[in-house]
């Protein structure tokens, strides 16, 4: 069911006392992905969703949260998107006692100025100004993906972006991986994140890891990487953890790599890419919506995944005269 804010009732709703929390198995999910509702249902929840234009109107979105909680006995609110409406929705959920984590926590992590202040207060993991351009300087940028449940941060995956290629798992030593994971979870602790998926981007420096940015939720390309390498869907475990199950640690049985696809690109080229046997995901770009596409490949090792994604990149660039043994 899609709930839409009613502009006529907004002023009335703003004056309505916030309802008490309802059934914890009834969820209001804001800006879900295409399969999110099915994942919530599979975990035993009944869900209502808010999508689209409500995201662009914080006041309408806050009113819609209040209205849904009152009319449907909503017990919990999850916001899986970004944008200007997120703060209003989480604030309304906080006031209703329905939020799994506070609006303040999400703000401190995802707003650049607030994150810089948070890191400056701690003093351990703040990035120097030059480190924010790490990708442009071809420095590896690492991504620590976590699922937080009741304030405990469960490590899911460590990805690495090398130029324009993202790889999982990352061929790093145990000590280096541990340092990145420790820095990421420390930042989540500083912001008092209590529940949800998060993605912390870091670089390594001689003085230890430095945090570049934090996002809550998980991006589609990261979902694809974990599915391709470990058969693991973080959103599935988001709802299963909410239902009380213990979160497992994904165990990749192969490697995966992803690359973005920018328009314009001919359909015949996309067909050639899709025909490669190691391609696991191909999402064409949508210029009208301003969305880039992506390709995800699988391989026995991270090096092999990078080699296979290089074949994809050559096809996309029109350099399609490649030896058959390289293609396959």
PDB file of C-alpha atoms in Angstrom:
ATOM      1  CA  UNK A   1       0.000   0.000   0.000  1.00  0.00           C
ATOM      2  CA  UNK A   2       1.325   3.429  -0.961  1.00  0.00           C
ATOM      3  CA  UNK A   3       0.457   6.276   1.360  1.00  0.00           C
ATOM      4  CA  UNK A   4       0.282   9.763  -0.100  1.00  0.00           C
ATOM      5  CA  UNK A   5       0.254  12.978   1.956  1.00  0.00           C
ATOM      6  CA  UNK A   6      -3.039  14.864   1.870  1.00  0.00           C
ATOM      7  CA  UNK A   7      -2.216  18.614   1.547  1.00  0.00           C
ATOM      8  CA  UNK A   8      -5.656  19.626   2.832  1.00  0.00           C
ATOM      9  CA  UNK A   9      -5.055  17.880   6.164  1.00  0.00           C
ATOM     10  CA  UNK A  10      -1.428  18.946   6.742  1.00  0.00           C
ATOM     11  CA  UNK A  11      -2.212  21.788   9.137  1.00  0.00           C
ATOM     12  CA  UNK A  12      -4.686  19.640  11.061  1.00  0.00           C
ATOM     13  CA  UNK A  13      -2.174  16.789  11.334  1.00  0.00           C
ATOM     14  CA  UNK A  14       0.527  19.151  12.581  1.00  0.00           C
ATOM     15  CA  UNK A  15      -1.689  19.915  15.599  1.00  0.00           C
ATOM     16  CA  UNK A  16      -2.691  16.275  16.233  1.00  0.00           C
ATOM     17  CA  UNK A  17      -1.028  14.693  19.315  1.00  0.00           C
ATOM     18  CA  UNK A  18       1.451  12.007  18.357  1.00  0.00           C
ATOM     19  CA  UNK A  19       0.036   8.473  18.741  1.00  0.00           C
ATOM     20  CA  UNK A  20       1.549   5.888  21.023  1.00  0.00           C
ATOM     21  CA  UNK A  21       3.617   3.169  19.323  1.00  0.00           C
ATOM     22  CA  UNK A  22       1.529   0.475  17.690  1.00  0.00           C
ATOM     23  CA  UNK A  23       2.208  -3.122  16.675  1.00  0.00           C
ATOM     24  CA  UNK A  24       5.993  -3.654  16.198  1.00  0.00           C
ATOM     25  CA  UNK A  25       5.179  -6.000  13.292  1.00  0.00           C
ATOM     26  CA  UNK A  26       3.613  -3.103  11.391  1.00  0.00           C
ATOM     27  CA  UNK A  27       6.239  -1.052   9.591  1.00  0.00           C
ATOM     28  CA  UNK A  28       6.191   2.220   7.716  1.00  0.00           C
ATOM     29  CA  UNK A  29       9.062   2.057   5.204  1.00  0.00           C
ATOM     30  CA  UNK A  30      10.055   5.328   3.545  1.00  0.00           C
ATOM     31  CA  UNK A  31      11.717   5.320   0.125  1.00  0.00           C
ATOM     32  CA  UNK A  32      12.108   1.523  -0.116  1.00  0.00           C
ATOM     33  CA  UNK A  33      13.911  -0.241  -2.940  1.00  0.00           C
ATOM     34  CA  UNK A  34      11.974  -2.209  -5.570  1.00  0.00           C
ATOM     35  CA  UNK A  35      11.996  -5.478  -3.573  1.00  0.00           C
ATOM     36  CA  UNK A  36      12.039  -4.085  -0.027  1.00  0.00           C
ATOM     37  CA  UNK A  37       8.385  -4.745   0.764  1.00  0.00           C
ATOM     38  CA  UNK A  38       8.695  -8.407  -0.250  1.00  0.00           C
ATOM     39  CA  UNK A  39      11.715  -8.781   2.044  1.00  0.00           C
ATOM     40  CA  UNK A  40       9.796  -7.283   4.968  1.00  0.00           C
ATOM     41  CA  UNK A  41       6.845  -9.595   4.306  1.00  0.00           C
ATOM     42  CA  UNK A  42       9.126 -12.631   4.163  1.00  0.00           C
ATOM     43  CA  UNK A  43      10.453 -11.728   7.635  1.00  0.00           C
ATOM     44  CA  UNK A  44       6.918 -11.639   9.055  1.00  0.00           C
ATOM     45  CA  UNK A  45       6.120  -7.918   8.884  1.00  0.00           C
ATOM     46  CA  UNK A  46       3.208  -6.042   7.403  1.00  0.00           C
ATOM     47  CA  UNK A  47       4.425  -2.853   5.780  1.00  0.00           C
ATOM     48  CA  UNK A  48       3.181   0.418   4.365  1.00  0.00           C
ATOM     49  CA  UNK A  49       5.376   2.605   2.166  1.00  0.00           C
ATOM     50  CA  UNK A  50       5.935   6.255   1.365  1.00  0.00           C
ATOM     51  CA  UNK A  51       7.531   7.015  -1.991  1.00  0.00           C
ATOM     52  CA  UNK A  52       8.119   9.658  -4.591  1.00  0.00           C
ATOM     53  CA  UNK A  53       7.002  13.256  -4.224  1.00  0.00           C
ATOM     54  CA  UNK A  54       6.566  13.069  -0.461  1.00  0.00           C
ATOM     55  CA  UNK A  55      10.351  12.788  -0.308  1.00  0.00           C
ATOM     56  CA  UNK A  56      10.610  16.306  -1.755  1.00  0.00           C
ATOM     57  CA  UNK A  57       8.298  17.915   0.822  1.00  0.00           C
ATOM     58  CA  UNK A  58       9.553  17.518   4.408  1.00  0.00           C
ATOM     59  CA  UNK A  59       6.411  19.007   5.977  1.00  0.00           C
ATOM     60  CA  UNK A  60       4.119  16.713   3.997  1.00  0.00           C
ATOM     61  CA  UNK A  61       6.277  13.699   4.791  1.00  0.00           C
ATOM     62  CA  UNK A  62       6.233  14.407   8.521  1.00  0.00           C
ATOM     63  CA  UNK A  63       2.437  14.759   8.398  1.00  0.00           C
ATOM     64  CA  UNK A  64       2.178  11.475   6.480  1.00  0.00           C
ATOM     65  CA  UNK A  65       4.232   9.670   9.140  1.00  0.00           C
ATOM     66  CA  UNK A  66       1.886  10.918  11.853  1.00  0.00           C
ATOM     67  CA  UNK A  67      -1.171   9.992   9.813  1.00  0.00           C
ATOM     68  CA  UNK A  68       0.074   6.477   9.039  1.00  0.00           C
ATOM     69  CA  UNK A  69       0.984   5.774  12.640  1.00  0.00           C
ATOM     70  CA  UNK A  70      -2.474   6.850  13.772  1.00  0.00           C
ATOM     71  CA  UNK A  71      -4.546   5.114  11.087  1.00  0.00           C
ATOM     72  CA  UNK A  72      -2.648   1.831  10.738  1.00  0.00           C
ATOM     73  CA  UNK A  73      -1.212   1.175  14.188  1.00  0.00           C
ATOM     74  CA  UNK A  74       2.362   1.475  12.910  1.00  0.00           C
ATOM     75  CA  UNK A  75       4.925   0.253  15.431  1.00  0.00           C
ATOM     76  CA  UNK A  76       8.182   1.193  13.693  1.00  0.00           C
ATOM     77  CA  UNK A  77       9.399   3.574  11.007  1.00  0.00           C
ATOM     78  CA  UNK A  78      12.362   2.817   8.740  1.00  0.00           C
ATOM     79  CA  UNK A  79      13.775   5.379   6.299  1.00  0.00           C
ATOM     80  CA  UNK A  80      15.827   3.686   3.576  1.00  0.00           C
ATOM     81  CA  UNK A  81      16.423   6.666   1.305  1.00  0.00           C
ATOM     82  CA  UNK A  82      18.114  10.048   1.450  1.00  0.00           C
ATOM     83  CA  UNK A  83      17.064  13.496   0.371  1.00  0.00           C
ATOM     84  CA  UNK A  84      15.547  16.529   2.098  1.00  0.00           C
ATOM     85  CA  UNK A  85      12.595  14.642   3.557  1.00  0.00           C
ATOM     86  CA  UNK A  86      14.614  12.190   5.616  1.00  0.00           C
ATOM     87  CA  UNK A  87      15.263  14.502   8.575  1.00  0.00           C
ATOM     88  CA  UNK A  88      11.586  15.500   8.827  1.00  0.00           C
ATOM     89  CA  UNK A  89      10.429  11.881   8.635  1.00  0.00           C
ATOM     90  CA  UNK A  90      12.879  10.695  11.277  1.00  0.00           C
ATOM     91  CA  UNK A  91      12.049  13.629  13.544  1.00  0.00           C
ATOM     92  CA  UNK A  92       8.362  12.774  13.303  1.00  0.00           C
ATOM     93  CA  UNK A  93       9.155   9.117  14.009  1.00  0.00           C
ATOM     94  CA  UNK A  94      11.248  10.159  17.028  1.00  0.00           C
ATOM     95  CA  UNK A  95       8.370  12.186  18.434  1.00  0.00           C
ATOM     96  CA  UNK A  96       6.027   9.225  17.961  1.00  0.00           C
ATOM     97  CA  UNK A  97       8.422   6.806  19.635  1.00  0.00           C
ATOM     98  CA  UNK A  98       8.577   4.797  16.388  1.00  0.00           C
ATOM     99  CA  UNK A  99      12.131   5.375  15.184  1.00  0.00           C
ATOM    100  CA  UNK A 100      14.700   2.577  15.418  1.00  0.00           C
ATOM    101  CA  UNK A 101      17.499   5.136  15.568  1.00  0.00           C
ATOM    102  CA  UNK A 102      17.360   8.863  16.216  1.00  0.00           C
ATOM    103  CA  UNK A 103      17.174  11.618  13.637  1.00  0.00           C
ATOM    104  CA  UNK A 104      20.150  13.236  15.391  1.00  0.00           C
ATOM    105  CA  UNK A 105      22.310  10.138  14.918  1.00  0.00           C
ATOM    106  CA  UNK A 106      21.565   9.961  11.200  1.00  0.00           C
ATOM    107  CA  UNK A 107      22.148  13.695  10.817  1.00  0.00           C
ATOM    108  CA  UNK A 108      25.551  13.544  12.528  1.00  0.00           C
ATOM    109  CA  UNK A 109      26.654  10.723  10.232  1.00  0.00           C
ATOM    110  CA  UNK A 110      25.280  11.758   6.859  1.00  0.00           C
ATOM    111  CA  UNK A 111      25.514  15.553   6.822  1.00  0.00           C
ATOM    112  CA  UNK A 112      29.109  16.478   5.835  1.00  0.00           C
ATOM    113  CA  UNK A 113      29.470  19.439   8.213  1.00  0.00           C
ATOM    114  CA  UNK A 114      27.999  17.488  11.139  1.00  0.00           C
ATOM    115  CA  UNK A 115      30.271  14.514  10.400  1.00  0.00           C
ATOM    116  CA  UNK A 116      33.346  16.755  10.290  1.00  0.00           C
ATOM    117  CA  UNK A 117      32.406  18.189  13.670  1.00  0.00           C
ATOM    118  CA  UNK A 118      31.829  14.703  15.077  1.00  0.00           C
ATOM    119  CA  UNK A 119      35.238  13.536  13.855  1.00  0.00           C
ATOM    120  CA  UNK A 120      36.941  16.699  15.107  1.00  0.00           C
ATOM    121  CA  UNK A 121      35.484  16.139  18.573  1.00  0.00           C
ATOM    122  CA  UNK A 122      36.947  12.638  18.647  1.00  0.00           C
ATOM    123  CA  UNK A 123      40.241  13.516  16.940  1.00  0.00           C
ATOM    124  CA  UNK A 124      41.154  10.029  15.672  1.00  0.00           C
ATOM    125  CA  UNK A 125      39.626   9.494  12.247  1.00  0.00           C
ATOM    126  CA  UNK A 126      39.002  12.896  10.661  1.00  0.00           C
ATOM    127  CA  UNK A 127      40.279  13.262   7.088  1.00  0.00           C
ATOM    128  CA  UNK A 128      42.608  16.086   6.129  1.00  0.00           C
ATOM    129  CA  UNK A 129      41.247  18.376   3.363  1.00  0.00           C
ATOM    130  CA  UNK A 130      43.419  16.715   0.709  1.00  0.00           C
ATOM    131  CA  UNK A 131      42.126  13.268   1.586  1.00  0.00           C
ATOM    132  CA  UNK A 132      38.637  14.111   0.382  1.00  0.00           C
ATOM    133  CA  UNK A 133      40.042  14.021  -3.169  1.00  0.00           C
ATOM    134  CA  UNK A 134      41.519  10.558  -2.683  1.00  0.00           C
ATOM    135  CA  UNK A 135      39.592   9.035  -5.550  1.00  0.00           C
ATOM    136  CA  UNK A 136      40.679  11.720  -7.995  1.00  0.00           C
ATOM    137  CA  UNK A 137      44.278  11.036  -6.977  1.00  0.00           C
ATOM    138  CA  UNK A 138      43.786   7.295  -7.617  1.00  0.00           C
ATOM    139  CA  UNK A 139      44.078   6.377  -3.971  1.00  0.00           C
ATOM    140  CA  UNK A 140      42.026   3.354  -2.917  1.00  0.00           C
ATOM    141  CA  UNK A 141      38.831   4.211  -1.082  1.00  0.00           C
ATOM    142  CA  UNK A 142      37.509   1.477   1.196  1.00  0.00           C
ATOM    143  CA  UNK A 143      33.909   0.866   2.181  1.00  0.00           C
ATOM    144  CA  UNK A 144      32.954  -0.798   5.464  1.00  0.00           C
ATOM    145  CA  UNK A 145      29.366  -2.067   5.330  1.00  0.00           C
ATOM    146  CA  UNK A 146      27.599  -2.762   8.627  1.00  0.00           C
ATOM    147  CA  UNK A 147      24.236  -3.708  10.077  1.00  0.00           C
ATOM    148  CA  UNK A 148      23.540  -2.211  13.492  1.00  0.00           C
ATOM    149  CA  UNK A 149      21.051  -3.909  15.814  1.00  0.00           C
ATOM    150  CA  UNK A 150      20.329  -2.444  19.258  1.00  0.00           C
ATOM    151  CA  UNK A 151      23.541  -0.418  19.079  1.00  0.00           C
ATOM    152  CA  UNK A 152      25.763  -3.414  18.164  1.00  0.00           C
ATOM    153  CA  UNK A 153      27.502  -2.965  14.811  1.00  0.00           C
ATOM    154  CA  UNK A 154      27.757  -6.190  12.813  1.00  0.00           C
ATOM    155  CA  UNK A 155      30.421  -6.148  10.111  1.00  0.00           C
ATOM    156  CA  UNK A 156      29.087  -7.275   6.727  1.00  0.00           C
ATOM    157  CA  UNK A 157      31.710  -6.499   4.095  1.00  0.00           C
ATOM    158  CA  UNK A 158      34.798  -4.522   3.166  1.00  0.00           C
ATOM    159  CA  UNK A 159      34.826  -3.233  -0.398  1.00  0.00           C
ATOM    160  CA  UNK A 160      37.554  -1.316  -2.179  1.00  0.00           C
ATOM    161  CA  UNK A 161      37.293   1.262  -4.962  1.00  0.00           C
ATOM    162  CA  UNK A 162      40.362   1.432  -7.189  1.00  0.00           C
ATOM    163  CA  UNK A 163      39.938   4.218  -9.739  1.00  0.00           C
ATOM    164  CA  UNK A 164      36.490   3.424 -11.216  1.00  0.00           C
ATOM    165  CA  UNK A 165      36.281  -0.238 -10.159  1.00  0.00           C
ATOM    166  CA  UNK A 166      34.805  -1.464  -6.863  1.00  0.00           C
ATOM    167  CA  UNK A 167      35.896  -4.916  -5.654  1.00  0.00           C
ATOM    168  CA  UNK A 168      34.693  -7.325  -2.969  1.00  0.00           C
ATOM    169  CA  UNK A 169      36.348  -8.915  -1.046  1.00  0.00           C
ATOM    170  CA  UNK A 170      39.369  -6.637  -0.800  1.00  0.00           C
ATOM    171  CA  UNK A 171      42.834  -8.265  -0.852  1.00  0.00           C
ATOM    172  CA  UNK A 172      44.089  -6.635   2.356  1.00  0.00           C
ATOM    173  CA  UNK A 173      45.863  -8.169   5.315  1.00  0.00           C
ATOM    174  CA  UNK A 174      44.011  -9.013   8.510  1.00  0.00           C
ATOM    175  CA  UNK A 175      45.566  -6.124  10.454  1.00  0.00           C
ATOM    176  CA  UNK A 176      44.681  -3.504   7.820  1.00  0.00           C
ATOM    177  CA  UNK A 177      41.128  -4.802   7.563  1.00  0.00           C
ATOM    178  CA  UNK A 178      40.771  -4.729  11.332  1.00  0.00           C
ATOM    179  CA  UNK A 179      41.901  -1.109  11.491  1.00  0.00           C
ATOM    180  CA  UNK A 180      39.338  -0.051   8.887  1.00  0.00           C
ATOM    181  CA  UNK A 181      36.558  -1.940  10.620  1.00  0.00           C
ATOM    182  CA  UNK A 182      37.471  -0.490  14.015  1.00  0.00           C
ATOM    183  CA  UNK A 183      37.484   3.057  12.673  1.00  0.00           C
ATOM    184  CA  UNK A 184      34.112   2.592  10.971  1.00  0.00           C
ATOM    185  CA  UNK A 185      32.344   1.139  13.997  1.00  0.00           C
ATOM    186  CA  UNK A 186      33.896   3.766  16.267  1.00  0.00           C
ATOM    187  CA  UNK A 187      32.294   6.514  14.172  1.00  0.00           C
ATOM    188  CA  UNK A 188      28.915   4.782  14.318  1.00  0.00           C
ATOM    189  CA  UNK A 189      29.330   4.597  18.103  1.00  0.00           C
ATOM    190  CA  UNK A 190      30.183   8.291  18.303  1.00  0.00           C
ATOM    191  CA  UNK A 191      26.922   9.139  16.559  1.00  0.00           C
ATOM    192  CA  UNK A 192      24.988   6.632  18.702  1.00  0.00           C
ATOM    193  CA  UNK A 193      23.526   4.776  15.731  1.00  0.00           C
ATOM    194  CA  UNK A 194      21.132   2.169  17.128  1.00  0.00           C
ATOM    195  CA  UNK A 195      19.706   0.353  14.121  1.00  0.00           C
ATOM    196  CA  UNK A 196      20.113   0.036  10.373  1.00  0.00           C
ATOM    197  CA  UNK A 197      22.529  -0.464   7.516  1.00  0.00           C
ATOM    198  CA  UNK A 198      25.491   1.887   7.123  1.00  0.00           C
ATOM    199  CA  UNK A 199      28.363   2.391   4.709  1.00  0.00           C
ATOM    200  CA  UNK A 200      31.516   4.147   5.936  1.00  0.00           C
ATOM    201  CA  UNK A 201      34.024   5.303   3.282  1.00  0.00           C
ATOM    202  CA  UNK A 202      37.645   5.530   4.415  1.00  0.00           C
ATOM    203  CA  UNK A 203      41.197   5.906   3.159  1.00  0.00           C
ATOM    204  CA  UNK A 204      44.347   4.544   4.733  1.00  0.00           C
ATOM    205  CA  UNK A 205      47.078   6.935   5.853  1.00  0.00           C
ATOM    206  CA  UNK A 206      50.404   6.540   7.697  1.00  0.00           C
ATOM    207  CA  UNK A 207      48.584   7.639  10.854  1.00  0.00           C
ATOM    208  CA  UNK A 208      45.741   5.164  10.452  1.00  0.00           C
ATOM    209  CA  UNK A 209      42.322   5.132   8.740  1.00  0.00           C
ATOM    210  CA  UNK A 210      40.577   8.384   7.891  1.00  0.00           C
ATOM    211  CA  UNK A 211      36.810   8.681   7.371  1.00  0.00           C
ATOM    212  CA  UNK A 212      35.641  10.432   4.206  1.00  0.00           C
ATOM    213  CA  UNK A 213      31.876  10.015   4.472  1.00  0.00           C
ATOM    214  CA  UNK A 214      29.070   7.910   5.934  1.00  0.00           C
ATOM    215  CA  UNK A 215      25.778   6.833   4.413  1.00  0.00           C
ATOM    216  CA  UNK A 216      22.904   5.036   6.061  1.00  0.00           C
ATOM    217  CA  UNK A 217      21.231   2.306   4.050  1.00  0.00           C
ATOM    218  CA  UNK A 218      22.988   0.451   1.253  1.00  0.00           C
ATOM    219  CA  UNK A 219      23.461   1.361  -2.387  1.00  0.00           C
ATOM    220  CA  UNK A 220      22.269  -0.938  -5.156  1.00  0.00           C
ATOM    221  CA  UNK A 221      25.777  -1.647  -6.473  1.00  0.00           C
ATOM    222  CA  UNK A 222      26.871  -2.819  -3.006  1.00  0.00           C
ATOM    223  CA  UNK A 223      23.826  -5.093  -2.808  1.00  0.00           C
ATOM    224  CA  UNK A 224      24.841  -6.558  -6.163  1.00  0.00           C
ATOM    225  CA  UNK A 225      28.454  -7.100  -5.048  1.00  0.00           C
ATOM    226  CA  UNK A 226      27.441  -8.975  -1.893  1.00  0.00           C
ATOM    227  CA  UNK A 227      24.913 -11.072  -3.784  1.00  0.00           C
ATOM    228  CA  UNK A 228      27.441 -11.985  -6.497  1.00  0.00           C
ATOM    229  CA  UNK A 229      30.288 -12.885  -4.145  1.00  0.00           C
ATOM    230  CA  UNK A 230      28.525 -14.209  -1.047  1.00  0.00           C
ATOM    231  CA  UNK A 231      24.886 -14.796  -1.956  1.00  0.00           C
ATOM    232  CA  UNK A 232      24.024 -12.368   0.851  1.00  0.00           C
ATOM    233  CA  UNK A 233      21.358  -9.661   0.787  1.00  0.00           C
ATOM    234  CA  UNK A 234      21.845  -7.054   3.557  1.00  0.00           C
ATOM    235  CA  UNK A 235      18.254  -5.806   3.288  1.00  0.00           C
ATOM    236  CA  UNK A 236      16.925  -9.329   3.884  1.00  0.00           C
ATOM    237  CA  UNK A 237      18.967  -9.466   7.086  1.00  0.00           C
ATOM    238  CA  UNK A 238      17.866  -5.980   8.080  1.00  0.00           C
ATOM    239  CA  UNK A 239      14.314  -7.279   8.469  1.00  0.00           C
ATOM    240  CA  UNK A 240      15.315 -10.671   9.838  1.00  0.00           C
ATOM    241  CA  UNK A 241      17.405  -8.935  12.508  1.00  0.00           C
ATOM    242  CA  UNK A 242      14.430  -6.699  13.279  1.00  0.00           C
ATOM    243  CA  UNK A 243      12.432  -9.902  13.777  1.00  0.00           C
ATOM    244  CA  UNK A 244      14.983 -11.097  16.338  1.00  0.00           C
ATOM    245  CA  UNK A 245      17.269 -13.367  14.310  1.00  0.00           C
ATOM    246  CA  UNK A 246      21.028 -13.358  14.841  1.00  0.00           C
ATOM    247  CA  UNK A 247      22.922 -11.635  12.034  1.00  0.00           C
ATOM    248  CA  UNK A 248      25.362 -13.950  10.218  1.00  0.00           C
ATOM    249  CA  UNK A 249      28.632 -12.759   8.728  1.00  0.00           C
ATOM    250  CA  UNK A 250      28.705 -13.139   4.943  1.00  0.00           C
ATOM    251  CA  UNK A 251      31.344 -15.592   3.734  1.00  0.00           C
ATOM    252  CA  UNK A 252      32.293 -14.782   0.129  1.00  0.00           C
ATOM    253  CA  UNK A 253      32.923 -17.907  -1.924  1.00  0.00           C
ATOM    254  CA  UNK A 254      34.176 -15.891  -4.908  1.00  0.00           C
ATOM    255  CA  UNK A 255      34.999 -12.300  -5.809  1.00  0.00           C
ATOM    256  CA  UNK A 256      32.942  -9.614  -7.535  1.00  0.00           C
ATOM    257  CA  UNK A 257      33.678  -6.266  -9.143  1.00  0.00           C
ATOM    258  CA  UNK A 258      31.444  -3.404 -10.297  1.00  0.00           C
ATOM    259  CA  UNK A 259      31.820  -0.520 -12.726  1.00  0.00           C
ATOM    260  CA  UNK A 260      29.481   2.352 -13.568  1.00  0.00           C
ATOM    261  CA  UNK A 261      27.963   2.784 -17.023  1.00  0.00           C
ATOM    262  CA  UNK A 262      27.563   6.374 -18.159  1.00  0.00           C
ATOM    263  CA  UNK A 263      25.385   7.379 -21.130  1.00  0.00           C
ATOM    264  CA  UNK A 264      25.397   7.393 -24.045  1.00  0.00           C
ATOM    265  CA  UNK A 265      25.873   3.684 -24.727  1.00  0.00           C
ATOM    266  CA  UNK A 266      24.400   1.754 -27.652  1.00  0.00           C
ATOM    267  CA  UNK A 267      21.986  -1.087 -26.959  1.00  0.00           C
ATOM    268  CA  UNK A 268      24.100  -3.429 -29.087  1.00  0.00           C
ATOM    269  CA  UNK A 269      27.066  -2.776 -26.794  1.00  0.00           C
ATOM    270  CA  UNK A 270      24.957  -3.520 -23.726  1.00  0.00           C
ATOM    271  CA  UNK A 271      23.849  -6.768 -25.380  1.00  0.00           C
ATOM    272  CA  UNK A 272      27.489  -7.746 -25.937  1.00  0.00           C
ATOM    273  CA  UNK A 273      28.255  -7.031 -22.290  1.00  0.00           C
ATOM    274  CA  UNK A 274      25.226  -8.998 -21.094  1.00  0.00           C
ATOM    275  CA  UNK A 275      26.369 -11.984 -23.180  1.00  0.00           C
ATOM    276  CA  UNK A 276      29.643 -12.309 -21.265  1.00  0.00           C
ATOM    277  CA  UNK A 277      29.341 -15.425 -19.065  1.00  0.00           C
ATOM    278  CA  UNK A 278      30.781 -13.789 -15.944  1.00  0.00           C
ATOM    279  CA  UNK A 279      28.375 -10.818 -15.875  1.00  0.00           C
ATOM    280  CA  UNK A 280      25.985 -11.138 -12.922  1.00  0.00           C
ATOM    281  CA  UNK A 281      24.209  -7.767 -13.070  1.00  0.00           C
ATOM    282  CA  UNK A 282      23.678  -5.269 -15.886  1.00  0.00           C
ATOM    283  CA  UNK A 283      21.626  -2.153 -15.223  1.00  0.00           C
ATOM    284  CA  UNK A 284      21.440   0.201 -18.238  1.00  0.00           C
ATOM    285  CA  UNK A 285      21.814   3.942 -17.614  1.00  0.00           C
ATOM    286  CA  UNK A 286      18.646   6.066 -17.564  1.00  0.00           C
ATOM    287  CA  UNK A 287      19.637   9.530 -18.834  1.00  0.00           C
ATOM    288  CA  UNK A 288      16.099  10.898 -18.499  1.00  0.00           C
ATOM    289  CA  UNK A 289      16.183  10.166 -14.759  1.00  0.00           C
ATOM    290  CA  UNK A 290      19.830  11.198 -14.349  1.00  0.00           C
ATOM    291  CA  UNK A 291      20.835   7.675 -13.312  1.00  0.00           C
ATOM    292  CA  UNK A 292      24.032   5.930 -14.372  1.00  0.00           C
ATOM    293  CA  UNK A 293      24.003   2.198 -15.014  1.00  0.00           C
ATOM    294  CA  UNK A 294      26.275  -0.494 -13.601  1.00  0.00           C
ATOM    295  CA  UNK A 295      27.793  -3.848 -14.416  1.00  0.00           C
ATOM    296  CA  UNK A 296      28.809  -6.469 -11.837  1.00  0.00           C
ATOM    297  CA  UNK A 297      30.981  -9.470 -12.684  1.00  0.00           C
ATOM    298  CA  UNK A 298      32.033 -12.523 -10.659  1.00  0.00           C
ATOM    299  CA  UNK A 299      35.386 -14.332 -10.672  1.00  0.00           C
ATOM    300  CA  UNK A 300      37.356 -16.810  -8.542  1.00  0.00           C
ATOM    301  CA  UNK A 301      39.594 -14.031  -7.134  1.00  0.00           C
ATOM    302  CA  UNK A 302      39.667 -10.225  -6.747  1.00  0.00           C
ATOM    303  CA  UNK A 303      42.395 -10.005  -9.395  1.00  0.00           C
ATOM    304  CA  UNK A 304      40.302 -12.074 -11.764  1.00  0.00           C
ATOM    305  CA  UNK A 305      37.265  -9.867 -11.103  1.00  0.00           C
ATOM    306  CA  UNK A 306      39.273  -6.747 -11.954  1.00  0.00           C
ATOM    307  CA  UNK A 307      40.481  -8.371 -15.171  1.00  0.00           C
ATOM    308  CA  UNK A 308      36.947  -9.283 -16.175  1.00  0.00           C
ATOM    309  CA  UNK A 309      35.592  -5.825 -15.413  1.00  0.00           C
ATOM    310  CA  UNK A 310      38.409  -4.425 -17.597  1.00  0.00           C
ATOM    311  CA  UNK A 311      36.991  -6.484 -20.479  1.00  0.00           C
ATOM    312  CA  UNK A 312      33.590  -4.914 -19.811  1.00  0.00           C
ATOM    313  CA  UNK A 313      35.135  -1.445 -19.765  1.00  0.00           C
ATOM    314  CA  UNK A 314      36.804  -2.057 -23.139  1.00  0.00           C
ATOM    315  CA  UNK A 315      33.505  -3.168 -24.661  1.00  0.00           C
ATOM    316  CA  UNK A 316      31.745  -0.092 -23.316  1.00  0.00           C
ATOM    317  CA  UNK A 317      34.494   2.092 -24.769  1.00  0.00           C
ATOM    318  CA  UNK A 318      34.154   0.443 -28.189  1.00  0.00           C
ATOM    319  CA  UNK A 319      37.395  -1.545 -27.962  1.00  0.00           C
ATOM    320  CA  UNK A 320      35.665  -4.837 -28.711  1.00  0.00           C
ATOM    321  CA  UNK A 321      38.357  -6.701 -30.656  1.00  0.00           C
ATOM    322  CA  UNK A 322      39.504  -8.861 -27.787  1.00  0.00           C
ATOM    323  CA  UNK A 323      40.883 -12.415 -27.913  1.00  0.00           C
ATOM    324  CA  UNK A 324      38.228 -15.034 -27.044  1.00  0.00           C
ATOM    325  CA  UNK A 325      40.246 -16.366 -24.093  1.00  0.00           C
ATOM    326  CA  UNK A 326      40.277 -12.869 -22.554  1.00  0.00           C
ATOM    327  CA  UNK A 327      36.541 -12.417 -23.023  1.00  0.00           C
ATOM    328  CA  UNK A 328      35.729 -15.673 -21.277  1.00  0.00           C
TER     329      UNK A 328
END
